């Protein structure tokens, strides 16, 4: 029983100070529950409001993809330099140290390979396992315009509904239907559909013409996919343009782990995303790290 003898009358109620109401700084997240906001704040850094995700989930449909034959050798050295790990539960449990303290965006779709129709996925991870892994967000692909568009949207809705029950945000990854053009009209459509269905983060591709309209028309944060391996300067330029035009971060894989200096590249990407460095200056960070590795 509490010690009733030491109950004191309160006296400092701060009557001359209004209660502070601080808006949550992330786009579209102000009305989310505390647990959701906490997880989103782990993903998007306070310094810039942006994020650098390291994607290495490619093996779930590609197998031992080039550059990811050994996750422990390829990805583990990059963990200190990323904000977020974007991966499968198998890859996470088997190869990533739990004491890295990095938030995880957990790949929850699967059920097909590069040999089959990529849009024909299923939800492959139960929400309770995502919670056991302390995931900061869960994710699936959405293929607007593809043969199995309806199924991929149903997978997204399932993740959103179950994630909401447990306070875990959902990231929608917009795929590309075979007959769809990679332009602002398509990505504006797919990102808006995912946001309207309740996704909390959208991962999509950068387009040279009209990306600022894609970002403006999406009420939740957008992070851009790195896509196929580009020359380092091109990848940094793409990241800079995306951030400048409204993206809230990047989710890069091949443009980092397939680089001839992965540590140098991820440091350069961080300079662009968090410090606003222009590509011409960020590339010097990459070159300096590469030279150090060769010395």
JSON list of C-alpha atoms in Angstrom, two decimals, residues 31-272:
[
{"chain": "A", "resi": 31, "resn": "UNK", "atom": "CA", "xyz": [-2.73, 12.19, -36.02]},
{"chain": "A", "resi": 32, "resn": "UNK", "atom": "CA", "xyz": [-1.01, 8.82, -35.56]},
{"chain": "A", "resi": 33, "resn": "UNK", "atom": "CA", "xyz": [-0.95, 7.04, -32.23]},
{"chain": "A", "resi": 34, "resn": "UNK", "atom": "CA", "xyz": [2.09, 7.46, -29.97]},
{"chain": "A", "resi": 35, "resn": "UNK", "atom": "CA", "xyz": [3.53, 4.05, -30.87]},
{"chain": "A", "resi": 36, "resn": "UNK", "atom": "CA", "xyz": [3.24, 4.77, -34.57]},
{"chain": "A", "resi": 37, "resn": "UNK", "atom": "CA", "xyz": [4.92, 8.14, -34.15]},
{"chain": "A", "resi": 38, "resn": "UNK", "atom": "CA", "xyz": [7.68, 6.57, -32.08]},
{"chain": "A", "resi": 39, "resn": "UNK", "atom": "CA", "xyz": [8.46, 4.06, -34.83]},
{"chain": "A", "resi": 40, "resn": "UNK", "atom": "CA", "xyz": [8.29, 6.70, -37.56]},
{"chain": "A", "resi": 41, "resn": "UNK", "atom": "CA", "xyz": [10.69, 8.88, -35.55]},
{"chain": "A", "resi": 42, "resn": "UNK", "atom": "CA", "xyz": [13.19, 6.02, -35.51]},
{"chain": "A", "resi": 43, "resn": "UNK", "atom": "CA", "xyz": [13.08, 5.86, -39.31]},
{"chain": "A", "resi": 44, "resn": "UNK", "atom": "CA", "xyz": [13.18, 9.58, -40.14]},
{"chain": "A", "resi": 45, "resn": "UNK", "atom": "CA", "xyz": [16.03, 11.42, -38.47]},
{"chain": "A", "resi": 46, "resn": "UNK", "atom": "CA", "xyz": [15.34, 14.52, -36.38]},
{"chain": "A", "resi": 47, "resn": "UNK", "atom": "CA", "xyz": [18.28, 16.42, -37.89]},
{"chain": "A", "resi": 48, "resn": "UNK", "atom": "CA", "xyz": [16.88, 16.57, -41.41]},
{"chain": "A", "resi": 49, "resn": "UNK", "atom": "CA", "xyz": [13.47, 14.92, -41.29]},
{"chain": "A", "resi": 50, "resn": "UNK", "atom": "CA", "xyz": [14.82, 12.47, -43.88]},
{"chain": "A", "resi": 51, "resn": "UNK", "atom": "CA", "xyz": [16.05, 8.88, -43.96]},
{"chain": "A", "resi": 52, "resn": "UNK", "atom": "CA", "xyz": [18.70, 6.72, -45.61]},
{"chain": "A", "resi": 53, "resn": "UNK", "atom": "CA", "xyz": [17.45, 3.15, -45.87]},
{"chain": "A", "resi": 54, "resn": "UNK", "atom": "CA", "xyz": [19.74, 0.32, -46.90]},
{"chain": "A", "resi": 55, "resn": "UNK", "atom": "CA", "xyz": [17.77, -2.20, -48.97]},
{"chain": "A", "resi": 56, "resn": "UNK", "atom": "CA", "xyz": [19.08, -5.76, -49.12]},
{"chain": "A", "resi": 57, "resn": "UNK", "atom": "CA", "xyz": [15.86, -7.75, -49.51]},
{"chain": "A", "resi": 58, "resn": "UNK", "atom": "CA", "xyz": [16.58, -8.67, -53.15]},
{"chain": "A", "resi": 59, "resn": "UNK", "atom": "CA", "xyz": [17.28, -12.33, -52.35]},
{"chain": "A", "resi": 60, "resn": "UNK", "atom": "CA", "xyz": [13.63, -13.04, -51.52]},
{"chain": "A", "resi": 61, "resn": "UNK", "atom": "CA", "xyz": [12.87, -13.22, -55.26]},
{"chain": "A", "resi": 62, "resn": "UNK", "atom": "CA", "xyz": [16.31, -13.15, -56.94]},
{"chain": "A", "resi": 63, "resn": "UNK", "atom": "CA", "xyz": [18.22, -15.64, -54.81]},
{"chain": "A", "resi": 64, "resn": "UNK", "atom": "CA", "xyz": [21.92, -14.86, -54.22]},
{"chain": "A", "resi": 65, "resn": "UNK", "atom": "CA", "xyz": [21.80, -11.70, -56.31]},
{"chain": "A", "resi": 66, "resn": "UNK", "atom": "CA", "xyz": [25.03, -10.12, -57.47]},
{"chain": "A", "resi": 67, "resn": "UNK", "atom": "CA", "xyz": [26.62, -8.39, -54.52]},
{"chain": "A", "resi": 68, "resn": "UNK", "atom": "CA", "xyz": [24.49, -10.17, -51.90]},
{"chain": "A", "resi": 69, "resn": "UNK", "atom": "CA", "xyz": [25.99, -13.64, -51.97]},
{"chain": "A", "resi": 70, "resn": "UNK", "atom": "CA", "xyz": [27.09, -13.19, -48.33]},
{"chain": "A", "resi": 71, "resn": "UNK", "atom": "CA", "xyz": [25.01, -10.69, -46.36]},
{"chain": "A", "resi": 72, "resn": "UNK", "atom": "CA", "xyz": [27.41, -10.90, -43.44]},
{"chain": "A", "resi": 73, "resn": "UNK", "atom": "CA", "xyz": [30.32, -9.82, -45.64]},
{"chain": "A", "resi": 74, "resn": "UNK", "atom": "CA", "xyz": [28.49, -7.31, -47.83]},
{"chain": "A", "resi": 75, "resn": "UNK", "atom": "CA", "xyz": [25.91, -5.64, -45.62]},
{"chain": "A", "resi": 76, "resn": "UNK", "atom": "CA", "xyz": [27.18, -5.92, -42.06]},
{"chain": "A", "resi": 77, "resn": "UNK", "atom": "CA", "xyz": [30.07, -3.44, -42.61]},
{"chain": "A", "resi": 78, "resn": "UNK", "atom": "CA", "xyz": [27.51, -0.87, -43.83]},
{"chain": "A", "resi": 79, "resn": "UNK", "atom": "CA", "xyz": [25.18, -1.12, -40.83]},
{"chain": "A", "resi": 80, "resn": "UNK", "atom": "CA", "xyz": [26.85, 1.69, -38.82]},
{"chain": "A", "resi": 81, "resn": "UNK", "atom": "CA", "xyz": [26.31, 4.15, -41.68]},
{"chain": "A", "resi": 82, "resn": "UNK", "atom": "CA", "xyz": [22.63, 3.57, -42.46]},
{"chain": "A", "resi": 83, "resn": "UNK", "atom": "CA", "xyz": [19.54, 4.87, -40.68]},
{"chain": "A", "resi": 84, "resn": "UNK", "atom": "CA", "xyz": [17.36, 1.86, -41.45]},
{"chain": "A", "resi": 85, "resn": "UNK", "atom": "CA", "xyz": [17.76, -1.77, -42.50]},
{"chain": "A", "resi": 86, "resn": "UNK", "atom": "CA", "xyz": [15.23, -2.82, -45.17]},
{"chain": "A", "resi": 87, "resn": "UNK", "atom": "CA", "xyz": [15.28, -6.60, -45.36]},
{"chain": "A", "resi": 88, "resn": "UNK", "atom": "CA", "xyz": [13.56, -9.96, -44.91]},
{"chain": "A", "resi": 89, "resn": "UNK", "atom": "CA", "xyz": [13.13, -11.66, -41.55]},
{"chain": "A", "resi": 90, "resn": "UNK", "atom": "CA", "xyz": [15.39, -14.54, -42.61]},
{"chain": "A", "resi": 91, "resn": "UNK", "atom": "CA", "xyz": [18.21, -12.26, -43.68]},
{"chain": "A", "resi": 92, "resn": "UNK", "atom": "CA", "xyz": [17.83, -10.19, -40.53]},
{"chain": "A", "resi": 93, "resn": "UNK", "atom": "CA", "xyz": [17.83, -13.08, -38.08]},
{"chain": "A", "resi": 94, "resn": "UNK", "atom": "CA", "xyz": [20.62, -15.00, -39.78]},
{"chain": "A", "resi": 95, "resn": "UNK", "atom": "CA", "xyz": [23.12, -12.26, -40.49]},
{"chain": "A", "resi": 96, "resn": "UNK", "atom": "CA", "xyz": [22.47, -8.94, -38.74]},
{"chain": "A", "resi": 97, "resn": "UNK", "atom": "CA", "xyz": [23.62, -8.20, -35.17]},
{"chain": "A", "resi": 98, "resn": "UNK", "atom": "CA", "xyz": [20.75, -7.31, -32.85]},
{"chain": "A", "resi": 99, "resn": "UNK", "atom": "CA", "xyz": [22.92, -4.84, -30.93]},
{"chain": "A", "resi": 100, "resn": "UNK", "atom": "CA", "xyz": [23.27, -2.55, -33.95]},
{"chain": "A", "resi": 101, "resn": "UNK", "atom": "CA", "xyz": [20.23, -0.60, -32.67]},
{"chain": "A", "resi": 102, "resn": "UNK", "atom": "CA", "xyz": [19.10, 0.10, -36.23]},
{"chain": "A", "resi": 103, "resn": "UNK", "atom": "CA", "xyz": [15.37, 0.29, -37.00]},
{"chain": "A", "resi": 104, "resn": "UNK", "atom": "CA", "xyz": [14.06, -2.31, -39.44]},
{"chain": "A", "resi": 105, "resn": "UNK", "atom": "CA", "xyz": [11.60, -2.00, -42.29]},
{"chain": "A", "resi": 106, "resn": "UNK", "atom": "CA", "xyz": [10.57, -5.63, -42.68]},
{"chain": "A", "resi": 107, "resn": "UNK", "atom": "CA", "xyz": [9.80, -7.15, -46.07]},
{"chain": "A", "resi": 108, "resn": "UNK", "atom": "CA", "xyz": [6.52, -9.02, -45.59]},
{"chain": "A", "resi": 109, "resn": "UNK", "atom": "CA", "xyz": [5.67, -10.08, -49.15]},
{"chain": "A", "resi": 110, "resn": "UNK", "atom": "CA", "xyz": [6.89, -13.10, -51.09]},
{"chain": "A", "resi": 111, "resn": "UNK", "atom": "CA", "xyz": [5.72, -16.22, -52.82]},
{"chain": "A", "resi": 112, "resn": "UNK", "atom": "CA", "xyz": [7.21, -15.78, -56.29]},
{"chain": "A", "resi": 113, "resn": "UNK", "atom": "CA", "xyz": [10.57, -15.41, -58.05]},
{"chain": "A", "resi": 114, "resn": "UNK", "atom": "CA", "xyz": [12.07, -13.77, -61.12]},
{"chain": "A", "resi": 115, "resn": "UNK", "atom": "CA", "xyz": [10.91, -16.87, -63.01]},
{"chain": "A", "resi": 116, "resn": "UNK", "atom": "CA", "xyz": [7.24, -16.09, -62.38]},
{"chain": "A", "resi": 117, "resn": "UNK", "atom": "CA", "xyz": [4.87, -13.13, -62.43]},
{"chain": "A", "resi": 118, "resn": "UNK", "atom": "CA", "xyz": [6.34, -10.72, -59.89]},
{"chain": "A", "resi": 119, "resn": "UNK", "atom": "CA", "xyz": [3.01, -9.08, -59.09]},
{"chain": "A", "resi": 120, "resn": "UNK", "atom": "CA", "xyz": [1.50, -12.38, -57.85]},
{"chain": "A", "resi": 121, "resn": "UNK", "atom": "CA", "xyz": [2.71, -12.09, -54.24]},
{"chain": "A", "resi": 122, "resn": "UNK", "atom": "CA", "xyz": [1.25, -13.04, -50.89]},
{"chain": "A", "resi": 123, "resn": "UNK", "atom": "CA", "xyz": [1.69, -11.75, -47.35]},
{"chain": "A", "resi": 124, "resn": "UNK", "atom": "CA", "xyz": [4.53, -13.96, -46.13]},
{"chain": "A", "resi": 125, "resn": "UNK", "atom": "CA", "xyz": [5.09, -12.64, -42.58]},
{"chain": "A", "resi": 126, "resn": "UNK", "atom": "CA", "xyz": [2.61, -12.59, -39.70]},
{"chain": "A", "resi": 127, "resn": "UNK", "atom": "CA", "xyz": [2.33, -9.32, -37.80]},
{"chain": "A", "resi": 128, "resn": "UNK", "atom": "CA", "xyz": [3.22, -11.05, -34.55]},
{"chain": "A", "resi": 129, "resn": "UNK", "atom": "CA", "xyz": [6.57, -12.10, -35.98]},
{"chain": "A", "resi": 130, "resn": "UNK", "atom": "CA", "xyz": [7.17, -8.52, -37.11]},
{"chain": "A", "resi": 131, "resn": "UNK", "atom": "CA", "xyz": [6.52, -7.40, -33.53]},
{"chain": "A", "resi": 132, "resn": "UNK", "atom": "CA", "xyz": [8.88, -10.11, -32.20]},
{"chain": "A", "resi": 133, "resn": "UNK", "atom": "CA", "xyz": [11.56, -8.64, -34.45]},
{"chain": "A", "resi": 134, "resn": "UNK", "atom": "CA", "xyz": [10.76, -5.15, -33.15]},
{"chain": "A", "resi": 135, "resn": "UNK", "atom": "CA", "xyz": [10.15, -3.93, -36.71]},
{"chain": "A", "resi": 136, "resn": "UNK", "atom": "CA", "xyz": [9.72, -0.20, -37.06]},
{"chain": "A", "resi": 137, "resn": "UNK", "atom": "CA", "xyz": [7.66, -0.70, -40.23]},
{"chain": "A", "resi": 138, "resn": "UNK", "atom": "CA", "xyz": [6.40, -3.48, -42.48]},
{"chain": "A", "resi": 139, "resn": "UNK", "atom": "CA", "xyz": [6.30, -3.43, -46.26]},
{"chain": "A", "resi": 140, "resn": "UNK", "atom": "CA", "xyz": [4.90, -5.04, -49.39]},
{"chain": "A", "resi": 141, "resn": "UNK", "atom": "CA", "xyz": [4.93, -4.35, -53.13]},
{"chain": "A", "resi": 142, "resn": "UNK", "atom": "CA", "xyz": [1.98, -2.78, -54.93]},
{"chain": "A", "resi": 143, "resn": "UNK", "atom": "CA", "xyz": [1.76, -3.34, -58.69]},
{"chain": "A", "resi": 144, "resn": "UNK", "atom": "CA", "xyz": [-0.68, -0.81, -60.11]},
{"chain": "A", "resi": 145, "resn": "UNK", "atom": "CA", "xyz": [-1.38, -1.67, -63.72]},
{"chain": "A", "resi": 146, "resn": "UNK", "atom": "CA", "xyz": [-0.08, -5.23, -63.46]},
{"chain": "A", "resi": 147, "resn": "UNK", "atom": "CA", "xyz": [-1.95, -8.51, -63.90]},
{"chain": "A", "resi": 148, "resn": "UNK", "atom": "CA", "xyz": [-2.34, -9.01, -60.14]},
{"chain": "A", "resi": 149, "resn": "UNK", "atom": "CA", "xyz": [-2.95, -5.39, -59.18]},
{"chain": "A", "resi": 150, "resn": "UNK", "atom": "CA", "xyz": [-6.00, -6.27, -57.06]},
{"chain": "A", "resi": 151, "resn": "UNK", "atom": "CA", "xyz": [-4.12, -8.96, -55.13]},
{"chain": "A", "resi": 152, "resn": "UNK", "atom": "CA", "xyz": [-1.16, -6.68, -54.40]},
{"chain": "A", "resi": 153, "resn": "UNK", "atom": "CA", "xyz": [-3.52, -3.96, -53.15]},
{"chain": "A", "resi": 154, "resn": "UNK", "atom": "CA", "xyz": [-5.30, -6.53, -50.97]},
{"chain": "A", "resi": 155, "resn": "UNK", "atom": "CA", "xyz": [-1.92, -7.51, -49.49]},
{"chain": "A", "resi": 156, "resn": "UNK", "atom": "CA", "xyz": [-1.25, -3.86, -48.71]},
{"chain": "A", "resi": 157, "resn": "UNK", "atom": "CA", "xyz": [-4.62, -3.42, -47.01]},
{"chain": "A", "resi": 158, "resn": "UNK", "atom": "CA", "xyz": [-4.00, -6.54, -44.91]},
{"chain": "A", "resi": 159, "resn": "UNK", "atom": "CA", "xyz": [-0.64, -5.20, -43.72]},
{"chain": "A", "resi": 160, "resn": "UNK", "atom": "CA", "xyz": [-2.10, -1.77, -42.97]},
{"chain": "A", "resi": 161, "resn": "UNK", "atom": "CA", "xyz": [-5.00, -3.21, -40.96]},
{"chain": "A", "resi": 162, "resn": "UNK", "atom": "CA", "xyz": [-2.88, -5.61, -38.93]},
{"chain": "A", "resi": 163, "resn": "UNK", "atom": "CA", "xyz": [-0.09, -3.07, -38.49]},
{"chain": "A", "resi": 164, "resn": "UNK", "atom": "CA", "xyz": [-2.54, -0.49, -37.19]},
{"chain": "A", "resi": 165, "resn": "UNK", "atom": "CA", "xyz": [-3.66, -2.91, -34.46]},
{"chain": "A", "resi": 166, "resn": "UNK", "atom": "CA", "xyz": [-0.10, -3.20, -33.20]},
{"chain": "A", "resi": 167, "resn": "UNK", "atom": "CA", "xyz": [1.11, 0.34, -33.85]},
{"chain": "A", "resi": 168, "resn": "UNK", "atom": "CA", "xyz": [3.43, -0.66, -36.72]},
{"chain": "A", "resi": 169, "resn": "UNK", "atom": "CA", "xyz": [3.51, 1.61, -39.81]},
{"chain": "A", "resi": 170, "resn": "UNK", "atom": "CA", "xyz": [3.28, 0.18, -43.32]},
{"chain": "A", "resi": 171, "resn": "UNK", "atom": "CA", "xyz": [5.45, 1.17, -46.27]},
{"chain": "A", "resi": 172, "resn": "UNK", "atom": "CA", "xyz": [4.06, 0.54, -49.75]},
{"chain": "A", "resi": 173, "resn": "UNK", "atom": "CA", "xyz": [6.62, -0.17, -52.48]},
{"chain": "A", "resi": 174, "resn": "UNK", "atom": "CA", "xyz": [5.23, 0.80, -55.87]},
{"chain": "A", "resi": 175, "resn": "UNK", "atom": "CA", "xyz": [6.04, -1.72, -58.58]},
{"chain": "A", "resi": 176, "resn": "UNK", "atom": "CA", "xyz": [5.70, -1.20, -62.30]},
{"chain": "A", "resi": 177, "resn": "UNK", "atom": "CA", "xyz": [3.21, -3.02, -64.50]},
{"chain": "A", "resi": 178, "resn": "UNK", "atom": "CA", "xyz": [4.69, -4.33, -67.74]},
{"chain": "A", "resi": 179, "resn": "UNK", "atom": "CA", "xyz": [2.48, -2.07, -69.87]},
{"chain": "A", "resi": 180, "resn": "UNK", "atom": "CA", "xyz": [2.87, 1.04, -67.71]},
{"chain": "A", "resi": 181, "resn": "UNK", "atom": "CA", "xyz": [5.21, 3.91, -68.52]},
{"chain": "A", "resi": 182, "resn": "UNK", "atom": "CA", "xyz": [7.57, 5.05, -65.76]},
{"chain": "A", "resi": 183, "resn": "UNK", "atom": "CA", "xyz": [6.40, 8.63, -65.66]},
{"chain": "A", "resi": 184, "resn": "UNK", "atom": "CA", "xyz": [4.95, 11.14, -63.22]},
{"chain": "A", "resi": 185, "resn": "UNK", "atom": "CA", "xyz": [1.38, 10.23, -64.16]},
{"chain": "A", "resi": 186, "resn": "UNK", "atom": "CA", "xyz": [1.88, 6.57, -63.25]},
{"chain": "A", "resi": 187, "resn": "UNK", "atom": "CA", "xyz": [3.80, 7.20, -60.06]},
{"chain": "A", "resi": 188, "resn": "UNK", "atom": "CA", "xyz": [1.42, 9.96, -59.05]},
{"chain": "A", "resi": 189, "resn": "UNK", "atom": "CA", "xyz": [-1.43, 7.46, -59.43]},
{"chain": "A", "resi": 190, "resn": "UNK", "atom": "CA", "xyz": [0.24, 4.57, -57.60]},
{"chain": "A", "resi": 191, "resn": "UNK", "atom": "CA", "xyz": [1.62, 6.62, -54.69]},
{"chain": "A", "resi": 192, "resn": "UNK", "atom": "CA", "xyz": [-1.72, 8.36, -54.13]},
{"chain": "A", "resi": 193, "resn": "UNK", "atom": "CA", "xyz": [-3.65, 5.08, -54.21]},
{"chain": "A", "resi": 194, "resn": "UNK", "atom": "CA", "xyz": [-1.34, 3.58, -51.56]},
{"chain": "A", "resi": 195, "resn": "UNK", "atom": "CA", "xyz": [-1.60, 6.66, -49.35]},
{"chain": "A", "resi": 196, "resn": "UNK", "atom": "CA", "xyz": [-5.38, 6.77, -49.68]},
{"chain": "A", "resi": 197, "resn": "UNK", "atom": "CA", "xyz": [-5.56, 3.13, -48.57]},
{"chain": "A", "resi": 198, "resn": "UNK", "atom": "CA", "xyz": [-3.64, 4.07, -45.42]},
{"chain": "A", "resi": 199, "resn": "UNK", "atom": "CA", "xyz": [0.05, 3.43, -46.11]},
{"chain": "A", "resi": 200, "resn": "UNK", "atom": "CA", "xyz": [2.26, 5.56, -43.87]},
{"chain": "A", "resi": 201, "resn": "UNK", "atom": "CA", "xyz": [5.34, 5.67, -46.14]},
{"chain": "A", "resi": 202, "resn": "UNK", "atom": "CA", "xyz": [5.61, 5.24, -49.91]},
{"chain": "A", "resi": 203, "resn": "UNK", "atom": "CA", "xyz": [8.66, 3.95, -51.73]},
{"chain": "A", "resi": 204, "resn": "UNK", "atom": "CA", "xyz": [8.66, 4.85, -55.41]},
{"chain": "A", "resi": 205, "resn": "UNK", "atom": "CA", "xyz": [10.94, 5.77, -58.28]},
{"chain": "A", "resi": 206, "resn": "UNK", "atom": "CA", "xyz": [12.31, 9.17, -59.17]},
{"chain": "A", "resi": 207, "resn": "UNK", "atom": "CA", "xyz": [11.37, 10.59, -62.57]},
{"chain": "A", "resi": 208, "resn": "UNK", "atom": "CA", "xyz": [13.07, 13.52, -64.23]},
{"chain": "A", "resi": 209, "resn": "UNK", "atom": "CA", "xyz": [9.88, 15.20, -65.39]},
{"chain": "A", "resi": 210, "resn": "UNK", "atom": "CA", "xyz": [7.23, 16.03, -62.80]},
{"chain": "A", "resi": 211, "resn": "UNK", "atom": "CA", "xyz": [8.54, 14.33, -59.67]},
{"chain": "A", "resi": 212, "resn": "UNK", "atom": "CA", "xyz": [7.75, 17.42, -57.59]},
{"chain": "A", "resi": 213, "resn": "UNK", "atom": "CA", "xyz": [4.08, 16.88, -58.50]},
{"chain": "A", "resi": 214, "resn": "UNK", "atom": "CA", "xyz": [4.28, 13.22, -57.45]},
{"chain": "A", "resi": 215, "resn": "UNK", "atom": "CA", "xyz": [5.68, 14.27, -54.06]},
{"chain": "A", "resi": 216, "resn": "UNK", "atom": "CA", "xyz": [3.23, 17.13, -53.62]},
{"chain": "A", "resi": 217, "resn": "UNK", "atom": "CA", "xyz": [0.26, 14.90, -54.44]},
{"chain": "A", "resi": 218, "resn": "UNK", "atom": "CA", "xyz": [1.20, 12.27, -51.86]},
{"chain": "A", "resi": 219, "resn": "UNK", "atom": "CA", "xyz": [0.08, 13.14, -48.30]},
{"chain": "A", "resi": 220, "resn": "UNK", "atom": "CA", "xyz": [2.66, 10.87, -46.61]},
{"chain": "A", "resi": 221, "resn": "UNK", "atom": "CA", "xyz": [6.48, 10.74, -46.88]},
{"chain": "A", "resi": 222, "resn": "UNK", "atom": "CA", "xyz": [8.02, 9.40, -50.07]},
{"chain": "A", "resi": 223, "resn": "UNK", "atom": "CA", "xyz": [11.38, 7.68, -50.23]},
{"chain": "A", "resi": 224, "resn": "UNK", "atom": "CA", "xyz": [12.88, 6.91, -53.61]},
{"chain": "A", "resi": 225, "resn": "UNK", "atom": "CA", "xyz": [14.13, 3.54, -54.76]},
{"chain": "A", "resi": 226, "resn": "UNK", "atom": "CA", "xyz": [17.70, 3.39, -55.96]},
{"chain": "A", "resi": 227, "resn": "UNK", "atom": "CA", "xyz": [16.88, 0.90, -58.71]},
{"chain": "A", "resi": 228, "resn": "UNK", "atom": "CA", "xyz": [19.58, -0.59, -60.88]},
{"chain": "A", "resi": 229, "resn": "UNK", "atom": "CA", "xyz": [23.25, 0.28, -60.38]},
{"chain": "A", "resi": 230, "resn": "UNK", "atom": "CA", "xyz": [24.15, 3.70, -61.75]},
{"chain": "A", "resi": 231, "resn": "UNK", "atom": "CA", "xyz": [27.49, 5.50, -61.91]},
{"chain": "A", "resi": 232, "resn": "UNK", "atom": "CA", "xyz": [28.10, 7.02, -58.48]},
{"chain": "A", "resi": 233, "resn": "UNK", "atom": "CA", "xyz": [27.70, 10.61, -59.65]},
{"chain": "A", "resi": 234, "resn": "UNK", "atom": "CA", "xyz": [24.41, 9.78, -61.35]},
{"chain": "A", "resi": 235, "resn": "UNK", "atom": "CA", "xyz": [23.05, 8.08, -58.23]},
{"chain": "A", "resi": 236, "resn": "UNK", "atom": "CA", "xyz": [24.00, 11.03, -56.04]},
{"chain": "A", "resi": 237, "resn": "UNK", "atom": "CA", "xyz": [22.45, 13.45, -58.52]},
{"chain": "A", "resi": 238, "resn": "UNK", "atom": "CA", "xyz": [19.23, 11.45, -58.51]},
{"chain": "A", "resi": 239, "resn": "UNK", "atom": "CA", "xyz": [19.15, 11.49, -54.70]},
{"chain": "A", "resi": 240, "resn": "UNK", "atom": "CA", "xyz": [19.79, 15.24, -54.60]},
{"chain": "A", "resi": 241, "resn": "UNK", "atom": "CA", "xyz": [17.06, 16.03, -57.11]},
{"chain": "A", "resi": 242, "resn": "UNK", "atom": "CA", "xyz": [14.57, 13.79, -55.31]},
{"chain": "A", "resi": 243, "resn": "UNK", "atom": "CA", "xyz": [15.18, 15.44, -51.93]},
{"chain": "A", "resi": 244, "resn": "UNK", "atom": "CA", "xyz": [15.13, 18.88, -53.52]},
{"chain": "A", "resi": 245, "resn": "UNK", "atom": "CA", "xyz": [11.76, 18.11, -55.12]},
{"chain": "A", "resi": 246, "resn": "UNK", "atom": "CA", "xyz": [10.03, 16.79, -52.02]},
{"chain": "A", "resi": 247, "resn": "UNK", "atom": "CA", "xyz": [11.21, 13.27, -51.19]},
{"chain": "A", "resi": 248, "resn": "UNK", "atom": "CA", "xyz": [11.92, 12.44, -47.55]},
{"chain": "A", "resi": 249, "resn": "UNK", "atom": "CA", "xyz": [14.77, 10.05, -48.16]},
{"chain": "A", "resi": 250, "resn": "UNK", "atom": "CA", "xyz": [16.17, 7.21, -50.23]},
{"chain": "A", "resi": 251, "resn": "UNK", "atom": "CA", "xyz": [16.03, 3.42, -50.00]},
{"chain": "A", "resi": 252, "resn": "UNK", "atom": "CA", "xyz": [19.13, 2.32, -51.89]},
{"chain": "A", "resi": 253, "resn": "UNK", "atom": "CA", "xyz": [20.59, -1.12, -52.34]},
{"chain": "A", "resi": 254, "resn": "UNK", "atom": "CA", "xyz": [22.54, -1.88, -55.50]},
{"chain": "A", "resi": 255, "resn": "UNK", "atom": "CA", "xyz": [23.81, 1.69, -55.82]},
{"chain": "A", "resi": 256, "resn": "UNK", "atom": "CA", "xyz": [25.52, 1.17, -52.48]},
{"chain": "A", "resi": 257, "resn": "UNK", "atom": "CA", "xyz": [26.51, -2.48, -52.09]},
{"chain": "A", "resi": 258, "resn": "UNK", "atom": "CA", "xyz": [27.52, -2.86, -55.77]},
{"chain": "A", "resi": 259, "resn": "UNK", "atom": "CA", "xyz": [29.70, 0.25, -55.62]},
{"chain": "A", "resi": 260, "resn": "UNK", "atom": "CA", "xyz": [33.47, -0.26, -55.65]},
{"chain": "A", "resi": 261, "resn": "UNK", "atom": "CA", "xyz": [33.46, 1.63, -52.33]},
{"chain": "A", "resi": 262, "resn": "UNK", "atom": "CA", "xyz": [30.20, 0.82, -50.55]},
{"chain": "A", "resi": 263, "resn": "UNK", "atom": "CA", "xyz": [31.17, 2.68, -47.37]},
{"chain": "A", "resi": 264, "resn": "UNK", "atom": "CA", "xyz": [32.23, 5.72, -49.37]},
{"chain": "A", "resi": 265, "resn": "UNK", "atom": "CA", "xyz": [29.01, 5.66, -51.34]},
{"chain": "A", "resi": 266, "resn": "UNK", "atom": "CA", "xyz": [26.69, 5.40, -48.35]},
{"chain": "A", "resi": 267, "resn": "UNK", "atom": "CA", "xyz": [28.59, 8.24, -46.63]},
{"chain": "A", "resi": 268, "resn": "UNK", "atom": "CA", "xyz": [28.14, 10.36, -49.75]},
{"chain": "A", "resi": 269, "resn": "UNK", "atom": "CA", "xyz": [24.42, 9.54, -49.91]},
{"chain": "A", "resi": 270, "resn": "UNK", "atom": "CA", "xyz": [24.05, 10.55, -46.26]},
{"chain": "A", "resi": 271, "resn": "UNK", "atom": "CA", "xyz": [25.70, 13.89, -47.01]},
{"chain": "A", "resi": 272, "resn": "UNK", "atom": "CA", "xyz": [23.13, 14.56, -49.73]}
]
